[in-house]
C-alpha positions as a printed NumPy array, in Angstrom:
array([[  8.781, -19.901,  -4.985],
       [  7.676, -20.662,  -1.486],
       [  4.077, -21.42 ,  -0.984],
       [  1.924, -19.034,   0.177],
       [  0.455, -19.819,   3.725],
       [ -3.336, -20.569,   4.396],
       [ -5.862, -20.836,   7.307],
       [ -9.08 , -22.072,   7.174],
       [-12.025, -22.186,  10.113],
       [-12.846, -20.834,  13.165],
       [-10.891, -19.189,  15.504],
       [-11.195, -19.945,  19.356],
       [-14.03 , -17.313,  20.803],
       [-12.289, -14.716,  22.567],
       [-11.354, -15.24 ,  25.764],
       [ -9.914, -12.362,  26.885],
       [ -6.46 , -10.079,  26.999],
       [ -4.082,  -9.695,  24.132],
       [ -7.027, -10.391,  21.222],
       [ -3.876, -10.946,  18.544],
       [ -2.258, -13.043,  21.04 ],
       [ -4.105, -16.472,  18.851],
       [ -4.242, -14.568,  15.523],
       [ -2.668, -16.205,  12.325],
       [ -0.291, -14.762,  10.204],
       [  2.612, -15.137,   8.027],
       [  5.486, -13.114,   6.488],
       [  3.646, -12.977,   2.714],
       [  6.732, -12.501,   0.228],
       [  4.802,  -9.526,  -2.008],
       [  3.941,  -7.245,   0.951],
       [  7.994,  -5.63 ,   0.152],
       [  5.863,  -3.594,  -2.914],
       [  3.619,  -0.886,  -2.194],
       [ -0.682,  -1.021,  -0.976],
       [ -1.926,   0.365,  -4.015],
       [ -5.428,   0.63 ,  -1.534],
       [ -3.498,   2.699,   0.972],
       [ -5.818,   5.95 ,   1.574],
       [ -2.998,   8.316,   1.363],
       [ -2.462,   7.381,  -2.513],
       [ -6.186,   8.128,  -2.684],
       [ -7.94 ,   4.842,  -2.383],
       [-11.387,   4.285,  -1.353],
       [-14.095,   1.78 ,  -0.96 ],
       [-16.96 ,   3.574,  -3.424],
       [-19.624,   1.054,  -3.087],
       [-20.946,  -2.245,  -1.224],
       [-24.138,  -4.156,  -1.466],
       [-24.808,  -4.051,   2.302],
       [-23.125,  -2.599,   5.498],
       [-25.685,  -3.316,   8.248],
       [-23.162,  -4.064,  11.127],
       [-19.795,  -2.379,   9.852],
       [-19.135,   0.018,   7.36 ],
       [-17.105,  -0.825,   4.223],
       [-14.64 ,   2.113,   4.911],
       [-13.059,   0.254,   7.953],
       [-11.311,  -2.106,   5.56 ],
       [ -9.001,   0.527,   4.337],
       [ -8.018,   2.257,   7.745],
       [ -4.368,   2.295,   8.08 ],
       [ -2.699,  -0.036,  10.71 ],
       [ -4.274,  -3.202,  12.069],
       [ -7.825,  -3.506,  13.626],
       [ -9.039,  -2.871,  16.884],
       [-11.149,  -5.09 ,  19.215],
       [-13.677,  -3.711,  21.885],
       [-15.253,  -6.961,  23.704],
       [-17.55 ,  -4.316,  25.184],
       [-18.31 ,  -1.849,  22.835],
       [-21.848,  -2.574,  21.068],
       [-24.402,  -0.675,  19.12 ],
       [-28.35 ,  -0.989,  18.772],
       [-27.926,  -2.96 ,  15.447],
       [-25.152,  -5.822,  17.669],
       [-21.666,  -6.052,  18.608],
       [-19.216,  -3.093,  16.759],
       [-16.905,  -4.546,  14.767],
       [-13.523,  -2.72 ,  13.496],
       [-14.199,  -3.804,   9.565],
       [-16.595,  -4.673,   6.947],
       [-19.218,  -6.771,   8.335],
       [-22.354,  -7.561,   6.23 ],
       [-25.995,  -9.138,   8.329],
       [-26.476, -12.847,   7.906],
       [-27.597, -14.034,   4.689],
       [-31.017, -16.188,   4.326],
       [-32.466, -18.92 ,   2.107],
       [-35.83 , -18.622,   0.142],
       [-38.103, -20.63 ,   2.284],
       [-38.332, -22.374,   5.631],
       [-37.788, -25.581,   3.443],
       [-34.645, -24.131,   2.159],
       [-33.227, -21.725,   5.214],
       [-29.416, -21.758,   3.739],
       [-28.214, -19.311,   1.207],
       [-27.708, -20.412,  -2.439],
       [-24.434, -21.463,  -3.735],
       [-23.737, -18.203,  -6.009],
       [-25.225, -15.757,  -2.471],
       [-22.286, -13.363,  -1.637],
       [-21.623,  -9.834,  -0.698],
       [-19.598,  -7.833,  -2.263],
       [-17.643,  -4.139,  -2.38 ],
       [-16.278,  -2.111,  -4.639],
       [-12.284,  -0.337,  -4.169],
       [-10.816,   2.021,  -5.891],
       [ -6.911,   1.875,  -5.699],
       [ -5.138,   5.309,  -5.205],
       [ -2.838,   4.796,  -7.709],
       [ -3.216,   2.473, -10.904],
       [ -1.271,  -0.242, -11.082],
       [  0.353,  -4.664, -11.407],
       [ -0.695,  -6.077,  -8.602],
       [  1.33 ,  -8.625,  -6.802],
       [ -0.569,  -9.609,  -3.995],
       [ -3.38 ,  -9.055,  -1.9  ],
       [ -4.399,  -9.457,   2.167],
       [ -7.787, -10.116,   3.457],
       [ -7.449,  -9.849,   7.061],
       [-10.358, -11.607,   9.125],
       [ -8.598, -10.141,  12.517],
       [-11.364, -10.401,  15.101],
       [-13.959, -12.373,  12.903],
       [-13.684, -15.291,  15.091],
       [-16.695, -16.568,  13.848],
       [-18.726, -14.578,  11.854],
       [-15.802, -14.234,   9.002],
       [-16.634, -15.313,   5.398],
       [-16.591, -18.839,   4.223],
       [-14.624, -17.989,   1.472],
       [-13.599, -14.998,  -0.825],
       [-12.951, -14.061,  -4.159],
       [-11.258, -10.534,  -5.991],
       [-11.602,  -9.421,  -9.362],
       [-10.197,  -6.858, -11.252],
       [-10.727,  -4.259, -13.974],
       [ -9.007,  -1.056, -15.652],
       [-11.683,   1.803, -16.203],
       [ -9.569,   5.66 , -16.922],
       [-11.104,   8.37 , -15.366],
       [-13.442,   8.433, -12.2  ],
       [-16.554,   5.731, -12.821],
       [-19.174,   5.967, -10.568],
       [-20.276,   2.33 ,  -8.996],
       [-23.009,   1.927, -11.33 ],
       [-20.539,   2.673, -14.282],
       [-18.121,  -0.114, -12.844],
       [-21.111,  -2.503, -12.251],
       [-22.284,  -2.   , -15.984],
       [-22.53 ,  -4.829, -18.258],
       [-19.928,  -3.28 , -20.866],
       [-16.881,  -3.372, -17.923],
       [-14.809,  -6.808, -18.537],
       [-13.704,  -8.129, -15.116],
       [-10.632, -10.272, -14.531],
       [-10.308, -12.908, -11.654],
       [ -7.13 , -12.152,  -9.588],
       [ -8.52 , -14.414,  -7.004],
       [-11.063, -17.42 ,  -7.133],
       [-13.1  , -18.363,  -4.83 ],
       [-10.686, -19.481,  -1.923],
       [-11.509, -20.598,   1.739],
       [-10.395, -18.335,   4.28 ],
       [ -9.721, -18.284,   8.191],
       [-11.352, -16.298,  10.865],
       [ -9.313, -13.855,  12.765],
       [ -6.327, -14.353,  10.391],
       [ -4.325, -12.572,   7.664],
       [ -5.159, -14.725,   4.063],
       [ -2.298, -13.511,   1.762],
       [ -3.266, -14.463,  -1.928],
       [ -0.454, -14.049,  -5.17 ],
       [ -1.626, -12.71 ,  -8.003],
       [  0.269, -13.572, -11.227],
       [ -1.625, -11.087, -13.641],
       [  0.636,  -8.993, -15.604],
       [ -2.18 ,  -6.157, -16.289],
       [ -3.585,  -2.775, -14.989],
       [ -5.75 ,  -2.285, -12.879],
       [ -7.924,   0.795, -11.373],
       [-10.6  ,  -0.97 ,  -9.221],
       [-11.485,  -4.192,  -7.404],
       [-14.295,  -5.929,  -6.558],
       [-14.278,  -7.669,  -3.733],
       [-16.851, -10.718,  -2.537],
       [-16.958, -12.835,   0.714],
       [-19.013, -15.818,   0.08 ],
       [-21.908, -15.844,   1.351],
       [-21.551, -13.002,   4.078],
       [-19.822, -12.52 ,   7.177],
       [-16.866,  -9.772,   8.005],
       [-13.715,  -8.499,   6.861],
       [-11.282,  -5.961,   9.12 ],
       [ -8.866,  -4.748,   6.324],
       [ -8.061,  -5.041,   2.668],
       [ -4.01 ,  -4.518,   1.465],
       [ -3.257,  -4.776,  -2.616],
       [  0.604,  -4.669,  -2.594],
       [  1.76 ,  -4.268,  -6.108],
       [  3.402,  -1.753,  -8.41 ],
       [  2.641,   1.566,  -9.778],
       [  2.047,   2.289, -13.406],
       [  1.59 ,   5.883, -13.849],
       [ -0.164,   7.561, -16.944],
       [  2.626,   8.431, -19.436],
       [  0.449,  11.168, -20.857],
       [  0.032,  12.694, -17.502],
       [  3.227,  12.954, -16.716],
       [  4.289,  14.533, -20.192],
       [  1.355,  17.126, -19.499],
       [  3.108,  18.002, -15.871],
       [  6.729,  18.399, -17.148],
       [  8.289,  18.673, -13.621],
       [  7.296,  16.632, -11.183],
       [  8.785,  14.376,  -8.505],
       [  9.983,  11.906,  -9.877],
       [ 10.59 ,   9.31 ,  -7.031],
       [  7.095,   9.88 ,  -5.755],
       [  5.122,   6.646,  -5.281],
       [  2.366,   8.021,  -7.092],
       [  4.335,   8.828,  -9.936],
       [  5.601,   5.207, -10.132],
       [  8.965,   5.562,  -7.616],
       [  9.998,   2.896,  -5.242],
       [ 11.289,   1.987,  -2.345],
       [ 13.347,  -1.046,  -3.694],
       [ 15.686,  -1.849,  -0.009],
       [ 17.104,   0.082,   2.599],
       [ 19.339,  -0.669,   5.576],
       [ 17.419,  -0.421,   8.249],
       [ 13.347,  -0.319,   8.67 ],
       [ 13.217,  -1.001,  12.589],
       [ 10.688,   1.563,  13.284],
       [  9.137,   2.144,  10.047],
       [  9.076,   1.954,   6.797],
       [ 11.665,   3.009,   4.212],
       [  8.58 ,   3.65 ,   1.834],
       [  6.763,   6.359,   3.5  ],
       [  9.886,   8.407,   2.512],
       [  7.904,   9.061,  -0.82 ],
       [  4.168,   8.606,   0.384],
       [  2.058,  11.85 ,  -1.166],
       [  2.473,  15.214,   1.236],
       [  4.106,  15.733,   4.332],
       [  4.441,  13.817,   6.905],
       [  1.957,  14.468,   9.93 ],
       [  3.667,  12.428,  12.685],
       [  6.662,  10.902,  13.739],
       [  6.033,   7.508,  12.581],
       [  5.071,   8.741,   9.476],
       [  8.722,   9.245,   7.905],
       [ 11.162,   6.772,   8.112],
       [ 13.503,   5.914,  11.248],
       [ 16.123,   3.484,  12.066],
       [ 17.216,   2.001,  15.471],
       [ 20.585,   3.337,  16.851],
       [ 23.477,   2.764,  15.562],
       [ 26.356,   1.324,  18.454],
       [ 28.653,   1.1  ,  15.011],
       [ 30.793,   3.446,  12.539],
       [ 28.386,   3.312,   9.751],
       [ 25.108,   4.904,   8.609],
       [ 21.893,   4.2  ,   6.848],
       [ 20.691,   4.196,   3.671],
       [ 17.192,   3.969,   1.316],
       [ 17.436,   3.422,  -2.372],
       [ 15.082,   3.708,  -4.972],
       [ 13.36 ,   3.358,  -8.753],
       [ 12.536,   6.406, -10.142],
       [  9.577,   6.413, -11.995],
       [ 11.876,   6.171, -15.13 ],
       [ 15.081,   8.051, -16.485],
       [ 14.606,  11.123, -15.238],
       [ 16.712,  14.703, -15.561],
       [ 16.924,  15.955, -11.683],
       [ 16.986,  19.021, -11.573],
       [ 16.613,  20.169,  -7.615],
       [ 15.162,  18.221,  -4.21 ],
       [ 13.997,  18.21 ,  -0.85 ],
       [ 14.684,  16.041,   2.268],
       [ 12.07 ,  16.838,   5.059],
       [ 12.323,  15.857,   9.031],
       [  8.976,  17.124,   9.635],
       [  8.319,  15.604,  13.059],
       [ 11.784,  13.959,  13.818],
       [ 12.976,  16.561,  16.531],
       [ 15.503,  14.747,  18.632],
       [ 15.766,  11.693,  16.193],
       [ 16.319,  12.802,  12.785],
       [ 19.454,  12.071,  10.784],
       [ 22.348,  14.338,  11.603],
       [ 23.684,  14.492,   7.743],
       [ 22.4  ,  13.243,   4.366],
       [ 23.583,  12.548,   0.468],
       [ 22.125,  11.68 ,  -2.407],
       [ 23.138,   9.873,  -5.26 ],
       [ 21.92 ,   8.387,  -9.013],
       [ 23.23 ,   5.888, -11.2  ],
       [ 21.373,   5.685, -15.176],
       [ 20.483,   1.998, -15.399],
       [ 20.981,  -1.222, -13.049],
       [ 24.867,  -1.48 , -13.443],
       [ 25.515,   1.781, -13.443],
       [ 27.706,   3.872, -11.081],
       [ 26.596,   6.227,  -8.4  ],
       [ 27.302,  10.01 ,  -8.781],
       [ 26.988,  12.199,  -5.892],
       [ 24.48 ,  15.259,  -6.752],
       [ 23.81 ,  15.742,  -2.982],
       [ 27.437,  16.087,  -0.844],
       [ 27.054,  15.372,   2.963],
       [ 25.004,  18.266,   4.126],
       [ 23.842,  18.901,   7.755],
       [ 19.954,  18.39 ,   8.399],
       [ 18.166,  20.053,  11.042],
       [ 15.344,  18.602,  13.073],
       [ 11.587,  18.917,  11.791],
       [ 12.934,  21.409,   8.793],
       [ 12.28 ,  20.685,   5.125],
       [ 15.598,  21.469,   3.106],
       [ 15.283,  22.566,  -0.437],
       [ 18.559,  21.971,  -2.849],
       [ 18.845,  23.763,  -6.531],
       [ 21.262,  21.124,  -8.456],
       [ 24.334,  23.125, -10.393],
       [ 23.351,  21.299, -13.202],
       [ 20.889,  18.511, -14.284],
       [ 21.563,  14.912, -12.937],
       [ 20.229,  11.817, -15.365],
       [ 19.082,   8.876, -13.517],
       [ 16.444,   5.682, -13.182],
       [ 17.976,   5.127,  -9.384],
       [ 18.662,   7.135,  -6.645],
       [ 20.063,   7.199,  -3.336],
       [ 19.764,   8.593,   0.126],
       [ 22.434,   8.109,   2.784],
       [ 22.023,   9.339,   6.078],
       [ 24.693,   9.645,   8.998],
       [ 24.909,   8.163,  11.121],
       [ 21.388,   7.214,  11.707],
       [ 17.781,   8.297,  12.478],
       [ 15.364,   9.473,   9.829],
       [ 13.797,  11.341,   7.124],
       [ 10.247,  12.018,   6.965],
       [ 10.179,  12.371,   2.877],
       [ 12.445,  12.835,  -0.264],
       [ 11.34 ,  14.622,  -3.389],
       [ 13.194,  14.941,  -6.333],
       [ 11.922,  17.269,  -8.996],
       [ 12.916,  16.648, -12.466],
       [ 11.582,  15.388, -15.942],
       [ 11.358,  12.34 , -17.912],
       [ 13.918,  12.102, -20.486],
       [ 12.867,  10.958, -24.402],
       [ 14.438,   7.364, -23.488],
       [ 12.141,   7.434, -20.172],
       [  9.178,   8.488, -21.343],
       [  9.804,   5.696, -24.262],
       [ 10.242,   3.079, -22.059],
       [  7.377,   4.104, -19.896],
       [  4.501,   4.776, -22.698],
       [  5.926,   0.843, -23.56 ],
       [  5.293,  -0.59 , -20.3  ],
       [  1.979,   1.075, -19.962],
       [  0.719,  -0.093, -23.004],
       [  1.945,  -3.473, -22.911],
       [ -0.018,  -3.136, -19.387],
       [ -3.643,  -2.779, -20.948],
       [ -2.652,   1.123, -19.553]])
């Protein structure tokens, strides 16, 4: 496996124009699975020791941070992230902070689930980033409050030691902990800033839940679907195709470049687990003069298996969502969407059920999980 990349120190002050024109980053191998913190899934930050100079909600905004060299506040300069005040020792003999001094928040993740990987990005904490960091996780059902989760009875697991980090960089971390998790806690050591938090990893949904909806869709990422490749992500990607509701701008769905060729674009996916289909939808909400001119979909049952059309070429129209009854039920743990020639989709939605060897396999997983 190839290493994963790491900064350390200061960034240069900045010095004006492009403010990501000297920040440090790397292609991280686990960002291909989904950001169990991603607000749409229902993520939030419940809970952080102190806020003074930025509030802990920043590190969950979508998209990357912004800088404003001019824009400050009566408590200092504005910063787009997290960004705790400047810790102090106990005495004038002893002005540093202790060793074990750290702040620390608390994240919910919208969607339980393995995690794979996780970014702390220090984008525009030149010098007032953390010295290091550390996450840990834990599994708690329901919804805890954050004096539930910071209760002596919750057991928390270390998905990250205490590392060194960079200022003004993305710090990519692997995690290699096959277990479920609901919530993080998240310290910088012993203060400083953070601009966003990702945790890219894998959904595990709640067999019980499931059973207790019937019908549901079962591609959604929330449900435990995936995005597992797709031909084409130049403008965005093939996962928001199965993000939770609809789509509220272009940018939102998925869209390809255009095609100078004779063939089309594709997504497929992981449903949740076998599944009976039993109808679906493919919206363009927002893709007026760039959505894809026809679609398909297909299944296979299993990863060998071969693909049945239960969706012939049908003609989309722009910014329309486009309901299908199926003739008959389709069985499947993979499905996929082919669009002609090329353009987008803003979502897909299959509605179905789990079948008894699905919801076997699942309630398996899940408990083997800690679920």
């Amino acid at each position: 496996m190839t290493a994963i990349p790491s900064f350390t120190g200061d960034a240069n002050p900045y010095g004006g124009g492009d403010p990501y024109a000297d920040y440090r980053t790397a292609d991280f191998p686990f960002t291909q699975y989904t950001d169990l913190a991603d607000r749409r899934l229902g993520a939030g930050v419940i809970a952080a020791n102190d806020e003074f100079f930025a509030q802990r909600e920043n590190l969950l905004v979508p998209g990357p941070a912004e800088f404003d060299p001019e824009h400050f506040g009566h408590k200092g300069k504005i910063m787009d992230g997290w960004e705790t005040r400047r810790r102090r020792g106990a005495s004038a003999g002893h002005p540093w902070p202790a060793a074990e001094d750290h702040d620390w928040a608390l994240v919910r993740l919208g969607a339980p689930g393995v995690i794979r990987g996780i970014v702390v990005d220090t984008a525009h904490f030149r010098g007032n980033y953390p010295q290091s960091v550390s996450v840990e996780g834990t599994a708690v059902i329901g919804s805890p409050s954050p004096e539930e989760l910071l209760g002596d009875d919750v057991k928390w697991t270390t998905l990250v030691p205490r590392t060194p980090v960079g200022g003004h960089a993305a710090n990519g971390f692997a995690v290699d902990v096959e277990q479920c998790f609901t919530h993080l806690r998240v310290n910088q050591h012993p203060d400083g800033g953070i601009a966003r938090l990702r945790v890219h990893g894998e959904v595990v949904p709640d067999p019980a839940w499931l059973e207790a909806l019937g019908t549901f869709d079962v591609v959604a990422l929330e449900n435990g679907g995936r995005a597992e490749d797709a031909s084409n992500r130049f403008y965005s990607p093939a996962s928001n195709t199965i993000q939770p509701g609809r789509s509220l701008k272009m940018d939102d769905g998925w869209e390809t470049r255009r095609r100078r060729d004779r063939g089309h674009d594709w997504i497929r996916y992981r449903l949740a687990a076998q599944a009976q289909i039993r109808a679906l939808e493919i919206d363009t909400a927002y893709l007026k003069g760039n959505s894809a001119g026809w679609a398909s979909v297909s299944v296979r049952d299993g990863e060998d298996g071969d693909w049945q059309e239960i969706l012939p070429r049908t003609r989309l129209q722009p910014d329309t969502n486009h309901r299908f009854v199926l003739p008959e039920p389709a069985v499947g743990t993979h499905a996929r969407v082919d669009i002609f020639p090329d353009g987008g989709i803003s979502r897909l939605r299959l509605f179905g059920s789990l079948t008894q060897e699905g919801t076997s396999r699942l309630a398996a997983r899940h408990q083997e999980l800690g679920g």
